[in-house]
mmCIF file of C-alpha atoms and ligand atoms in Angstrom:
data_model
loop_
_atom_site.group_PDB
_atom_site.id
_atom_site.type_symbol
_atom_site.label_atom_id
_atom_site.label_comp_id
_atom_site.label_asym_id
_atom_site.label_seq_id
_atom_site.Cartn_x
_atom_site.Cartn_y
_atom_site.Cartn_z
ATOM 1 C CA UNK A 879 22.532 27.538 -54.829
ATOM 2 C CA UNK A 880 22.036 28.984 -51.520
ATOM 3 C CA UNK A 881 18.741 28.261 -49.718
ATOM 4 C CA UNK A 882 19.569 30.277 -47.057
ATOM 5 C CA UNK A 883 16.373 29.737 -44.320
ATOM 6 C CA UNK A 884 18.208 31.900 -41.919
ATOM 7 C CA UNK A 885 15.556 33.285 -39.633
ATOM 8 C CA UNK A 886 12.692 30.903 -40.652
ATOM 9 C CA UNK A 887 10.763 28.664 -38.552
ATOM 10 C CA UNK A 888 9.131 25.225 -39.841
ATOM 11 C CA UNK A 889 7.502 22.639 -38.796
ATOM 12 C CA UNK A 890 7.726 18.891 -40.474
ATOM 13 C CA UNK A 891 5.562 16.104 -39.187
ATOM 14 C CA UNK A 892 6.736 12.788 -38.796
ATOM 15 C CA UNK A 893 9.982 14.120 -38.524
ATOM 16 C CA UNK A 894 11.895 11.244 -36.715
ATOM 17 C CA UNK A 895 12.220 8.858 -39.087
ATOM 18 C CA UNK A 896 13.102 8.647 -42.665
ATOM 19 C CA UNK A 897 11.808 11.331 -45.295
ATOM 20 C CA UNK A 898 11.213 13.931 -42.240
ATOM 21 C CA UNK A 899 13.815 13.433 -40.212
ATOM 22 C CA UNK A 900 16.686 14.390 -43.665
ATOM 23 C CA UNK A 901 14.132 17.142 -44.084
ATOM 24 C CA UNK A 902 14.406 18.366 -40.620
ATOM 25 C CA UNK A 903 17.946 18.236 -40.643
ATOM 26 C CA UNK A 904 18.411 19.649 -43.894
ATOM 27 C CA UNK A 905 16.454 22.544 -43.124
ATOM 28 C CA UNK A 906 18.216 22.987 -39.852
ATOM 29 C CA UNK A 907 21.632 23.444 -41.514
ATOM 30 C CA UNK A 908 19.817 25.636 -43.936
ATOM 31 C CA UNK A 909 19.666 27.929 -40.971
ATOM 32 C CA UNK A 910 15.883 27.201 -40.125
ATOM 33 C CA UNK A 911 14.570 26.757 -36.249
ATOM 34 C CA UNK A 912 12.458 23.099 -36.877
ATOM 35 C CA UNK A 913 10.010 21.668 -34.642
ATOM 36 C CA UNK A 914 10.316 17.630 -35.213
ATOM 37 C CA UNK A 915 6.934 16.744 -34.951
ATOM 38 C CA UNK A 916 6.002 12.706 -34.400
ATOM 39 C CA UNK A 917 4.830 10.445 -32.561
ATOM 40 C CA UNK A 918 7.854 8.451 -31.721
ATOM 41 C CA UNK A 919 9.491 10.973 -28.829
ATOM 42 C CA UNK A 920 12.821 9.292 -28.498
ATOM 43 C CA UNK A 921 13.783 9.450 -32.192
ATOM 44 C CA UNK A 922 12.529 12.786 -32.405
ATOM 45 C CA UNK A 923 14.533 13.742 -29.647
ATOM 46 C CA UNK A 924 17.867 11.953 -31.229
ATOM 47 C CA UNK A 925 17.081 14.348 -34.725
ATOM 48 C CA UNK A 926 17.021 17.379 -32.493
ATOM 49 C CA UNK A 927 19.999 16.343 -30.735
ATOM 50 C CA UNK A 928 21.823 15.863 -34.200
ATOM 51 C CA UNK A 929 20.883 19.248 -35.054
ATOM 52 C CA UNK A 930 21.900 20.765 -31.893
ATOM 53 C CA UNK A 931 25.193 18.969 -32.004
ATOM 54 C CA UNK A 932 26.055 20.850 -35.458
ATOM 55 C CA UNK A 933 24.820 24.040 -33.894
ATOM 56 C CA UNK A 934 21.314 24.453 -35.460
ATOM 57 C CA UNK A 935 18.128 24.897 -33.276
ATOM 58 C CA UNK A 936 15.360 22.699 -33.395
ATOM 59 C CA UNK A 937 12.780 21.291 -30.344
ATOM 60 C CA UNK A 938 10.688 18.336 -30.759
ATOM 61 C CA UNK A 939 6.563 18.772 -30.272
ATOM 62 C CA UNK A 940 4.860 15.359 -29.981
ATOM 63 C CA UNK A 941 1.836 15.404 -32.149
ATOM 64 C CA UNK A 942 -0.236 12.603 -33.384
ATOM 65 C CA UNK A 943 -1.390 14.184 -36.995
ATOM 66 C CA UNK A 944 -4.532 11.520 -36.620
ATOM 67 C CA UNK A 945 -6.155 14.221 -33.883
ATOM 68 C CA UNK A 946 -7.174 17.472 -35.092
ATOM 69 C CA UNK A 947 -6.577 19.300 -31.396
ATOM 70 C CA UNK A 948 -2.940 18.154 -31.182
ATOM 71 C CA UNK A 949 -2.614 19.815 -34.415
ATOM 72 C CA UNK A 950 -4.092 22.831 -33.870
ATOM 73 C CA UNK A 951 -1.451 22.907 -30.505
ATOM 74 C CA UNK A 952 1.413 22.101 -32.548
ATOM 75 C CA UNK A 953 0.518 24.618 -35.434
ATOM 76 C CA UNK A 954 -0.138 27.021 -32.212
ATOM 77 C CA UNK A 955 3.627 26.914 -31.083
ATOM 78 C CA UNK A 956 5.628 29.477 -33.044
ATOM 79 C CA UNK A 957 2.858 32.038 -32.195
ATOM 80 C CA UNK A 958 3.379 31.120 -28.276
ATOM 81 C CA UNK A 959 6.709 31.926 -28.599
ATOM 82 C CA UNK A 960 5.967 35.369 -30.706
ATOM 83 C CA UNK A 961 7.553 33.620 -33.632
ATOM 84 C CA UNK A 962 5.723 33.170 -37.097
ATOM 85 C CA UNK A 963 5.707 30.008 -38.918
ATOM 86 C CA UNK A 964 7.099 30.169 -42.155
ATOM 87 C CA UNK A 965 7.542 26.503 -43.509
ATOM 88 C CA UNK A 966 5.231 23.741 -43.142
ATOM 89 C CA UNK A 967 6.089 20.224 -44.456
ATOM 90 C CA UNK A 968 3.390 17.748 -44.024
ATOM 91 C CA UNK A 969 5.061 14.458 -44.201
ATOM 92 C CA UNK A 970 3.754 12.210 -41.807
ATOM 93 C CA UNK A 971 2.027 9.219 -43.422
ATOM 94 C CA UNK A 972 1.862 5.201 -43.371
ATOM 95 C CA UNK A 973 1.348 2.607 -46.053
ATOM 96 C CA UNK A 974 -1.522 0.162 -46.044
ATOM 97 C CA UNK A 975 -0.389 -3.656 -45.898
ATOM 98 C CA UNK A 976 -0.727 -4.925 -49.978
ATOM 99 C CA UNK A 977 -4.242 -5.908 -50.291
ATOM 100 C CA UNK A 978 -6.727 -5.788 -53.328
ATOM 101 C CA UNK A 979 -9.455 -3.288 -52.926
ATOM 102 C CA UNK A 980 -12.261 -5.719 -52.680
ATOM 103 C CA UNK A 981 -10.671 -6.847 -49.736
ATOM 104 C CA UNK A 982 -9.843 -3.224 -48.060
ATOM 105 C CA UNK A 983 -12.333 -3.394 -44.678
ATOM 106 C CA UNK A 984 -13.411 -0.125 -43.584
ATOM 107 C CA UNK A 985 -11.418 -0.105 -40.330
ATOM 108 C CA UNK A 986 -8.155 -0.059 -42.693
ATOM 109 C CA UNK A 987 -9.631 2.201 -45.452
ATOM 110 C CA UNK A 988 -10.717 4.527 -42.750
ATOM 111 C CA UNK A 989 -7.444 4.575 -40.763
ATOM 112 C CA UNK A 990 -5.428 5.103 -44.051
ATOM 113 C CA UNK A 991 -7.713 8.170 -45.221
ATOM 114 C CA UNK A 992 -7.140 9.816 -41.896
ATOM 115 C CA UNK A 993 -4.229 8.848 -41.518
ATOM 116 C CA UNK A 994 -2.704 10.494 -45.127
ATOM 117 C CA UNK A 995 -5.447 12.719 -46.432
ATOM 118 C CA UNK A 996 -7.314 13.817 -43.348
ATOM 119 C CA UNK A 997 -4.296 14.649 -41.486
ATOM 120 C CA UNK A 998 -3.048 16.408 -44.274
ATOM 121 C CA UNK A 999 -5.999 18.359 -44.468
ATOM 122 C CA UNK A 1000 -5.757 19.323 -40.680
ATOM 123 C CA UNK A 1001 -2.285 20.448 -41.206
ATOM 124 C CA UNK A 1002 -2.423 22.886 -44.135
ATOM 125 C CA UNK A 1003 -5.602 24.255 -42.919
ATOM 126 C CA UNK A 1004 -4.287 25.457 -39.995
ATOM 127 C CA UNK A 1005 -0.525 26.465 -41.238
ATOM 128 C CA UNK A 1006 -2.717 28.214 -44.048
ATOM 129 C CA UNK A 1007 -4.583 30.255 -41.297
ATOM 130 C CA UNK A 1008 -1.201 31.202 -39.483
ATOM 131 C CA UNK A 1009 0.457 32.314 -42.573
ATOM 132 C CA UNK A 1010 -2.705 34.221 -43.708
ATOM 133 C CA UNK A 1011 -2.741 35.753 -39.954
ATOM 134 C CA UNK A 1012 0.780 37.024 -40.072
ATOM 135 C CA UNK A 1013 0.572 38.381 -43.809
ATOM 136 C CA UNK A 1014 4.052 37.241 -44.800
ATOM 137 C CA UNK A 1015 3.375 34.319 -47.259
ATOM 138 C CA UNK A 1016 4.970 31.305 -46.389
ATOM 139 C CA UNK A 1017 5.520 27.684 -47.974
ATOM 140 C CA UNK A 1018 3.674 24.574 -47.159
ATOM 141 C CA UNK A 1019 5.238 21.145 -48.737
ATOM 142 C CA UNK A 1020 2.676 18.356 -48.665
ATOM 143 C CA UNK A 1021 4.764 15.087 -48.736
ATOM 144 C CA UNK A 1022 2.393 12.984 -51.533
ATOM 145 C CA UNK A 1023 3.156 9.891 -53.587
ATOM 146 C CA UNK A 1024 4.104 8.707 -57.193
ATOM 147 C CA UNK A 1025 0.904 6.018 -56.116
ATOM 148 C CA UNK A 1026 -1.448 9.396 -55.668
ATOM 149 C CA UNK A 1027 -0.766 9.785 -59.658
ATOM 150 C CA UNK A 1028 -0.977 6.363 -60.937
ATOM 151 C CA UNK A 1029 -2.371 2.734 -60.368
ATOM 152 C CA UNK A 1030 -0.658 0.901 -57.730
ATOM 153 C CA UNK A 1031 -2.532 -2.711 -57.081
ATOM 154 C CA UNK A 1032 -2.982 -3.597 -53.405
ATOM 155 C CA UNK A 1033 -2.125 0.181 -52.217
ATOM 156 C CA UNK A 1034 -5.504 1.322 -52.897
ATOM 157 C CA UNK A 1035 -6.036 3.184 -49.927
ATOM 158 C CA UNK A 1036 -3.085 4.973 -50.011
ATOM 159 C CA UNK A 1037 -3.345 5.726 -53.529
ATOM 160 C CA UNK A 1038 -5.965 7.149 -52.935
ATOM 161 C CA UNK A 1039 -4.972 9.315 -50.101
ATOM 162 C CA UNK A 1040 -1.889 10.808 -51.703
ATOM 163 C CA UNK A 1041 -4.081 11.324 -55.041
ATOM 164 C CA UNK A 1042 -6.472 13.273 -52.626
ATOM 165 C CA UNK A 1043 -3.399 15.371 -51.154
ATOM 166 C CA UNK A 1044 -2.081 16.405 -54.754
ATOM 167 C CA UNK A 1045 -5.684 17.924 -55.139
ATOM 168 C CA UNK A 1046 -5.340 19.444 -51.824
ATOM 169 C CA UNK A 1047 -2.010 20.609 -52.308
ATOM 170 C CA UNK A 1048 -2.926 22.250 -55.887
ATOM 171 C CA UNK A 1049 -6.121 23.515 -55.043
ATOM 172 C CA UNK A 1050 -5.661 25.037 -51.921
ATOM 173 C CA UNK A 1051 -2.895 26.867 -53.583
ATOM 174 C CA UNK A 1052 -4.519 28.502 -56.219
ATOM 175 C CA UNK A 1053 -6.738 29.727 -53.589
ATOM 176 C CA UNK A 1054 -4.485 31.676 -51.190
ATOM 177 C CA UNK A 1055 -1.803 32.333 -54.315
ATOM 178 C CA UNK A 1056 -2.308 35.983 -54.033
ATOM 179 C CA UNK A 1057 -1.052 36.227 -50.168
ATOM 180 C CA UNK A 1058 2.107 34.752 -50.876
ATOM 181 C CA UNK A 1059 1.176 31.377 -48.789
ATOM 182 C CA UNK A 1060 2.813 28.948 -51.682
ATOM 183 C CA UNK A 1061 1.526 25.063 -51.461
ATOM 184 C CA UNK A 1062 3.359 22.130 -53.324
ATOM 185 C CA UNK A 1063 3.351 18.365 -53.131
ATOM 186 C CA UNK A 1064 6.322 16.445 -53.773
ATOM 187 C CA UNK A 1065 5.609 12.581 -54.967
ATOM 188 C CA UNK A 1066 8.405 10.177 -53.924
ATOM 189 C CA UNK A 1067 8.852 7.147 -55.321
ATOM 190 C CA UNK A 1068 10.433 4.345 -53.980
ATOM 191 C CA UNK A 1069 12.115 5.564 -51.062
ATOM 192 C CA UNK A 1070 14.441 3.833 -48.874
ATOM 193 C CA UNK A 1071 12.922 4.132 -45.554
ATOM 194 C CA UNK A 1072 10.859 2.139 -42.823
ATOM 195 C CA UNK A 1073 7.688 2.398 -45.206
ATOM 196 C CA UNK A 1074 8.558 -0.284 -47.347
ATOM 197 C CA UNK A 1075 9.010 -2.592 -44.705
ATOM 198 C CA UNK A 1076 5.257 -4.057 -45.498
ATOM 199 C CA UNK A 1077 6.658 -4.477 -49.040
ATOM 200 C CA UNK A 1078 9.571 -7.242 -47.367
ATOM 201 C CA UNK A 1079 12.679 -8.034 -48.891
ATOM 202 C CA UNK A 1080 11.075 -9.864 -52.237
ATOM 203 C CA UNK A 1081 8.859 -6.604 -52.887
ATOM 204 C CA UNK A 1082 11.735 -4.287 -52.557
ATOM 205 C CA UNK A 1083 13.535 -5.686 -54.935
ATOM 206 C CA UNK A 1084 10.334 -6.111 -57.538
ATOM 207 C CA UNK A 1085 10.608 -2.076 -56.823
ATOM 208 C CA UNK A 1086 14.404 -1.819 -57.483
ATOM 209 C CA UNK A 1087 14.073 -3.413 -60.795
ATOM 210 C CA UNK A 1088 10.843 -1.238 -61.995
ATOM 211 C CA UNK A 1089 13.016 2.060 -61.577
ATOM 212 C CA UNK A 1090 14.837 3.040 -64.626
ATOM 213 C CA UNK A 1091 17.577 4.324 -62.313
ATOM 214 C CA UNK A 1092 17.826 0.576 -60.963
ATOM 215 C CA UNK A 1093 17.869 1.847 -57.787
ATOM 216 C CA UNK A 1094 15.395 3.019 -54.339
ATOM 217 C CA UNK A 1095 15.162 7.032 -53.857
ATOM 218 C CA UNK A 1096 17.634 7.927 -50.773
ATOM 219 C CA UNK A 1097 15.389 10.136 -47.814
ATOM 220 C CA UNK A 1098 17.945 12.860 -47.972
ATOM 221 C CA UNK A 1099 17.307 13.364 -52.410
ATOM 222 C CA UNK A 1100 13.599 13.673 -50.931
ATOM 223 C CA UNK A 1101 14.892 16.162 -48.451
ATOM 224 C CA UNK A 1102 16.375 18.121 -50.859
ATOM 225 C CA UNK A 1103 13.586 18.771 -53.412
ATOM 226 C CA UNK A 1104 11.455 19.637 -49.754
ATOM 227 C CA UNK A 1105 13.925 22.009 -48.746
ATOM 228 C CA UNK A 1106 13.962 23.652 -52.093
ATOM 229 C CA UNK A 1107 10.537 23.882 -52.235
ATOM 230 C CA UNK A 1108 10.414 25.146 -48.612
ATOM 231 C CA UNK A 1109 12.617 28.042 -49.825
ATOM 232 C CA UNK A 1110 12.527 31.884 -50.970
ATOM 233 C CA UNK A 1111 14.164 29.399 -54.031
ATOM 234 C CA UNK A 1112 11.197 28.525 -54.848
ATOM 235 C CA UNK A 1113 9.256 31.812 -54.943
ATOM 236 C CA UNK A 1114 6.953 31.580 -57.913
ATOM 237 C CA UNK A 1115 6.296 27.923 -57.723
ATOM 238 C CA UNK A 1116 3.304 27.255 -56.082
ATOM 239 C CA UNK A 1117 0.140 24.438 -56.944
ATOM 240 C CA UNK A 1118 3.095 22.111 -58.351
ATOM 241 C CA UNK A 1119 3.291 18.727 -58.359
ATOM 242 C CA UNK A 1120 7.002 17.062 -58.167
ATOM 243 C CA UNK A 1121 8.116 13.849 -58.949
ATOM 244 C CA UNK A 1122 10.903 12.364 -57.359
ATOM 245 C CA UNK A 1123 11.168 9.189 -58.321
ATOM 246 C CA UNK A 1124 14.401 7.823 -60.806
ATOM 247 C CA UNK A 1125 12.119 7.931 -63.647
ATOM 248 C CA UNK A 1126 9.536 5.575 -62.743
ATOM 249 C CA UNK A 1127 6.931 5.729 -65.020
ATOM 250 C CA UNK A 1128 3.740 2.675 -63.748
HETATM 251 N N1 NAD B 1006 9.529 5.726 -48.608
HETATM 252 C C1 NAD B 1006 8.832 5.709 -49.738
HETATM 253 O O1 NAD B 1006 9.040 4.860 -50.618
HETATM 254 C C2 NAD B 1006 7.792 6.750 -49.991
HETATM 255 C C3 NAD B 1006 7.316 6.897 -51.298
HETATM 256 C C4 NAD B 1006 6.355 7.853 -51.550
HETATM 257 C C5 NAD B 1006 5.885 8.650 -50.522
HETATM 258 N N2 NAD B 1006 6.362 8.494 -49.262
HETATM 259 C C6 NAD B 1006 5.795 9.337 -48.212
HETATM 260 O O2 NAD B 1006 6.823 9.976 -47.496
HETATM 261 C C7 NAD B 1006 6.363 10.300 -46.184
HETATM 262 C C8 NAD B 1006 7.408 9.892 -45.168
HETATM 263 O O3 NAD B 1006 7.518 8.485 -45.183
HETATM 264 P P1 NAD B 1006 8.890 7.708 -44.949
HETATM 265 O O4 NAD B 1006 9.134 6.921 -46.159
HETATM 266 O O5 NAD B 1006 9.944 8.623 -44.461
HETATM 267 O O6 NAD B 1006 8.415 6.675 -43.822
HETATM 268 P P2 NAD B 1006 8.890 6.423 -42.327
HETATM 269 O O7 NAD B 1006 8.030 5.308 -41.846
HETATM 270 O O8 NAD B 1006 10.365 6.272 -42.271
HETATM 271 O O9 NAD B 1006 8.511 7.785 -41.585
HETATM 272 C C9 NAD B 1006 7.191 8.131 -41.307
HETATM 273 C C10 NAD B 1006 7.172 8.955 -40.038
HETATM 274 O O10 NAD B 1006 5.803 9.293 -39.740
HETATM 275 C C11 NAD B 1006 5.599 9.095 -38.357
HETATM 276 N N3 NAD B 1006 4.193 8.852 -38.053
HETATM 277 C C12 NAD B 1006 3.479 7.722 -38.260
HETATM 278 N N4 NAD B 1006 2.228 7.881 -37.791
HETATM 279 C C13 NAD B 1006 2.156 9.134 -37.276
HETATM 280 C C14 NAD B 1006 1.142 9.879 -36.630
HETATM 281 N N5 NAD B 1006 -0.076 9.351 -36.398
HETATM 282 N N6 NAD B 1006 1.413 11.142 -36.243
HETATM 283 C C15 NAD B 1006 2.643 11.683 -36.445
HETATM 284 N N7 NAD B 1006 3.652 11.023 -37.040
HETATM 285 C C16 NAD B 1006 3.407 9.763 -37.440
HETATM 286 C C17 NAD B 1006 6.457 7.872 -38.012
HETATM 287 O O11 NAD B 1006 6.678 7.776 -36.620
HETATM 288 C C18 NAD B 1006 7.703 8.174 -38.824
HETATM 289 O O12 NAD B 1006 8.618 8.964 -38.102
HETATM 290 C C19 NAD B 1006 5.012 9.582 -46.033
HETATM 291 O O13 NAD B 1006 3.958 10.492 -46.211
HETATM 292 C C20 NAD B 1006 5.035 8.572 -47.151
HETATM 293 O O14 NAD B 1006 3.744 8.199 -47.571
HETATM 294 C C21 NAD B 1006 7.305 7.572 -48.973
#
């Protein structure tokens, strides 16, 4: 199947590293311009680099998703360049270190909510606007969590946040369905990326053997259910939830 993104332009958040950074590329060689959008400038720069070096365009936009402004300026670049934005994937997020609720302190629930549900919020709210603006639909891909659908002991913050992005993701698509503005959420399980690194070596493996696949999710199988979503593919999908996850099932 041929996603073909010739001609579109998206944007993915936390983009260097990881999840975003196979999306970014992956979209690229689909023939999409990408803004890699992080706060880690080097790495972002290396992805864009990669994608110029196979002849794709892409420019990297530092944006901390935690601060509303930078996001309205890095949802405002397309438009300054008389381009529309057609793809938005919202994948930027952090893990809370394992701790039992009781024991969350507000400075770490607080940083985790805006961190993955605030930000989130930020994000499709003002893609949504652009895409409304311009009249031509468009597809926003909220990067979620297997943890936003289940119980996962000592994530509680995050589960939390990624629950609260699914009921972003499918709400705020039922409400803009009708202008052709499509919004998903993809839920990764256990991915192998810098993320798990508060999980160490022991609590990787505990994950490895609770996958029926026996095995952690690669970024770029992530990628690909992004990209598909991202894409004309895709066209009457929208307020969908996706697991991605070898079968995990707690
Ligand atoms: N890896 C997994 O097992 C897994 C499972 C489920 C969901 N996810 C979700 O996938 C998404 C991507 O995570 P990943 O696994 O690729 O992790 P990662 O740590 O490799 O990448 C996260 C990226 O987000 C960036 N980032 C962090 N704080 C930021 C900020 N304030 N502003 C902008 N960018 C920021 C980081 O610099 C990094 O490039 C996250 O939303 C995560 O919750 C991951």
């Amino acid at each position: 199947m041929e996603l073909s993104l010739k001609g579109k332009n998206a944007i993915v958040t936390g983009g260097a590293l990881g999840i975003g950074k196979e999306t970014s590329v992956l979209l690229a060689k689909q023939g999409a311009t990408v803004i890699v959008s992080d706060i880690k400038e080097e790495e972002g720069n290396l992805v864009v680099e990669e994608i110029q070096n196979f002849g794709g365009n892409a420019l990297f936009v530092k944006c901390d998703v935690t601060k509303e402004e930078e996001i309205i300026q890095l949802t405002n670049t397309f438009q300054k360049q008389n381009k529309r934005l057609d793809i938005m994937v919202n994948n930027a997020g952090i893990a809370n270190k394992p701790t039992f609720m009781h024991k969350v302190t507000t400075e770490v629930w607080n940083k985790l909510i805006l961190m993955d549900l605030t930000s989130v919020f930020w994000c499709q709210k003002y893609a949504t606007k652009h895409m409304l603006d311009d009249r031509k639909g468009g597809s926003i891909v909220n990067v979620a969590s297997i943890a936003g659908l289940g119980a996962s002991p000592s994530l509680g913050p995050y589960c939390v946040a990624k629950a609260g992005v699914i009921e972003l993701s499918t709400t705020g698509a039922l409400e803009v369905a009708k202008y052709g503005v499509r919004i998903n959420a993809v839920c990764p399980g256990w991915t192998e990326t810098a993320i798990l690194d508060v999980a160490g070596d022991r609590g990787k493996t505990t994950m490895e053997k609770n996958i029926p696949m026996g095995r952690l999710g690669k970024p770029t199988e992530v990628a690909n259910l992004i990209a598909f979503l991202a894409s004309d593919a895709s066209s009457f999908i929208t307020g969908s939830v996706y697991r991605i996850d070898g079968g995990t099932r707690s």
